[in-house]
Amino acid sequence: MHLRTWIDGPYGTPVDVSEYGTVVLLATGMGIAAQLPLLKAVVDECHNGTAKARRIVLVWQLDRSQNLIIDWMNQILVRDQGAYILQVKLYVEKEFKNEETKYGDIEEYGEHARISKLYGQVDLWKMLRQEIEEKRGRMLITSEYQHL
């Protein structure tokens, strides 16, 4: 029996997110597990006044959508209470919510519509160019993204 295995990261010391004005976190599928601790840390540091971030964007590509994911993201938005610097972009590539939902549709959720569910695959380079144009201060991009 042969089992091929890949193990990746972490490498070196953890990134000090407090020095960046814009933080973009990219994930596909279960890669979100690596991004959530960093996301929670930077949101908490902003709330405590120990981070410079004024824009935080989580981009998560999923195969299918589930209401549980929206509930989970709403819980993260609660940590950003009052600052409103966190935006979540969920891209659902397959298994749309119903037959009327089509590729390119967008739904918004959460307080101040800070969770966007977009049906289709993220155009990663277009999205990154837009984030670079809108960045505030130094920019950090972290990735657990399979299709770079």
Coordinates of C-alpha atoms in Angstrom, one line a residue:
M1 CA 0.0 0.0 0.0
H2 CA 1.3 3.4 -1.0
L3 CA 0.1 6.7 0.5
R4 CA 1.2 10.0 -1.1
T5 CA 1.2 12.8 1.5
W6 CA 2.0 16.5 1.3
I7 CA 2.6 18.6 4.4
D8 CA 2.8 22.3 4.0
G9 CA 3.8 25.0 6.5
P10 CA 3.9 26.8 8.8
Y11 CA 7.3 28.3 7.9
G12 CA 9.4 30.3 10.3
T13 CA 7.8 32.6 12.8
P14 CA 4.2 33.8 12.7
V15 CA 3.5 37.0 10.8
D16 CA 2.9 40.1 12.9
V17 CA -0.3 41.3 11.4
S18 CA -0.4 44.5 13.5
E19 CA 1.9 46.3 11.1
Y20 CA -0.4 46.2 8.0
G21 CA -3.2 48.6 7.1
T22 CA -4.8 46.1 4.7
V23 CA -5.0 42.3 5.3
V24 CA -6.3 40.0 2.6
L25 CA -6.8 36.3 3.5
L26 CA -7.4 33.8 0.7
A27 CA -8.7 30.2 1.2
T28 CA -10.3 27.4 -0.7
G29 CA -12.4 24.6 1.0
M30 CA -10.8 23.4 4.3
G31 CA -7.9 25.9 3.8
I32 CA -10.1 28.2 5.9
A33 CA -8.9 26.4 9.0
A34 CA -5.5 27.9 8.6
Q35 CA -6.8 31.4 8.0
L36 CA -9.4 31.7 10.8
P37 CA -6.9 32.0 13.7
L38 CA -5.1 34.8 11.8
L39 CA -8.4 36.5 10.9
K40 CA -9.5 36.4 14.6
A41 CA -6.2 37.7 15.7
V42 CA -6.1 40.7 13.4
V43 CA -9.8 41.6 14.2
D44 CA -9.1 41.3 17.9
E45 CA -5.9 43.4 17.7
C46 CA -7.8 46.1 15.8
H47 CA -10.5 46.1 18.4
N48 CA -7.9 46.4 21.2
G49 CA -6.1 49.2 19.3
T50 CA -2.9 47.2 18.8
A51 CA -3.1 46.8 15.0
K52 CA -3.0 49.2 12.2
A53 CA -5.5 47.4 9.9
R54 CA -8.2 49.5 8.5
R55 CA -9.3 47.0 5.8
I56 CA -9.6 43.2 6.3
V57 CA -10.9 41.0 3.5
L58 CA -11.5 37.2 3.7
V59 CA -12.0 35.5 0.3
W60 CA -13.2 31.9 0.6
Q61 CA -13.9 29.7 -2.5
L62 CA -16.3 26.8 -1.7
D63 CA -17.8 24.0 -3.7
R64 CA -21.2 24.3 -2.1
S65 CA -23.0 26.8 0.0
Q66 CA -24.5 26.0 3.4
N67 CA -26.4 28.3 5.7
L68 CA -24.1 27.2 8.6
I69 CA -21.3 29.1 6.8
I70 CA -23.2 32.4 6.8
D71 CA -23.9 31.9 10.6
W72 CA -20.3 31.2 11.2
M73 CA -19.2 34.3 9.3
N74 CA -21.7 36.4 11.2
Q75 CA -20.1 35.3 14.5
I76 CA -16.7 36.6 13.1
L77 CA -18.4 39.9 12.2
V78 CA -19.5 40.3 15.8
R79 CA -15.8 40.5 16.7
D80 CA -15.5 43.5 14.4
Q81 CA -18.4 45.3 16.2
G82 CA -18.2 49.1 15.6
A83 CA -15.1 49.1 13.4
Y84 CA -16.7 47.7 10.3
I85 CA -13.3 47.0 8.6
L86 CA -14.0 43.3 7.9
Q87 CA -15.5 42.1 4.6
V88 CA -16.2 38.5 3.8
K89 CA -16.5 37.3 0.2
L90 CA -17.7 33.7 -0.2
Y91 CA -17.5 32.3 -3.7
V92 CA -19.7 29.2 -4.3
E93 CA -18.5 27.3 -7.4
K94 CA -20.9 24.4 -7.5
E95 CA -24.3 23.4 -6.1
F96 CA -26.1 26.7 -6.1
K97 CA -28.9 27.2 -3.6
N98 CA -31.7 26.6 -6.1
E99 CA -32.6 26.3 -9.8
E100 CA -33.1 30.1 -10.1
T101 CA -29.6 30.9 -8.8
K102 CA -27.3 31.5 -11.7
Y103 CA -23.5 32.0 -12.2
G104 CA -22.7 35.6 -11.3
D105 CA -25.5 36.2 -8.8
I106 CA -24.6 37.9 -5.6
E107 CA -26.4 37.8 -2.2
E108 CA -25.4 40.0 0.8
Y109 CA -25.7 39.1 4.5
G110 CA -24.6 40.3 7.8
E111 CA -24.6 43.6 9.5
H112 CA -24.0 46.4 6.9
A113 CA -24.0 43.6 4.2
R114 CA -20.4 42.8 4.9
I115 CA -20.8 39.2 3.8
S116 CA -21.1 38.7 0.1
K117 CA -22.0 35.3 -1.4
L118 CA -21.0 35.2 -5.1
Y119 CA -22.0 32.3 -7.3
G120 CA -19.1 31.3 -9.5
Q121 CA -15.4 31.1 -9.3
V122 CA -13.3 34.0 -8.0
D123 CA -11.2 35.8 -10.6
L124 CA -8.3 35.9 -8.2
W125 CA -6.1 38.3 -10.1
K126 CA -8.9 40.8 -10.8
M127 CA -9.9 40.7 -7.1
L128 CA -6.3 41.2 -6.0
R129 CA -5.8 44.2 -8.4
Q130 CA -8.9 45.7 -6.9
E131 CA -7.7 45.2 -3.4
I132 CA -4.3 46.7 -4.2
E133 CA -6.1 49.8 -5.6
E134 CA -8.2 50.1 -2.4
K135 CA -5.5 49.2 0.1
R136 CA -4.8 51.3 3.1
G137 CA -1.2 51.4 4.2
R138 CA 1.0 48.3 3.9
M139 CA -0.7 45.2 2.6
L140 CA -0.5 41.6 3.7
I141 CA -1.9 38.8 1.6
T142 CA -2.0 35.3 3.1
S143 CA -3.1 32.2 1.2
E144 CA -4.3 28.7 1.7
Y145 CA -5.6 28.7 -1.9
Q146 CA -5.2 25.6 -4.1
H147 CA -5.6 27.2 -7.6
L148 CA -3.0 30.0 -7.7

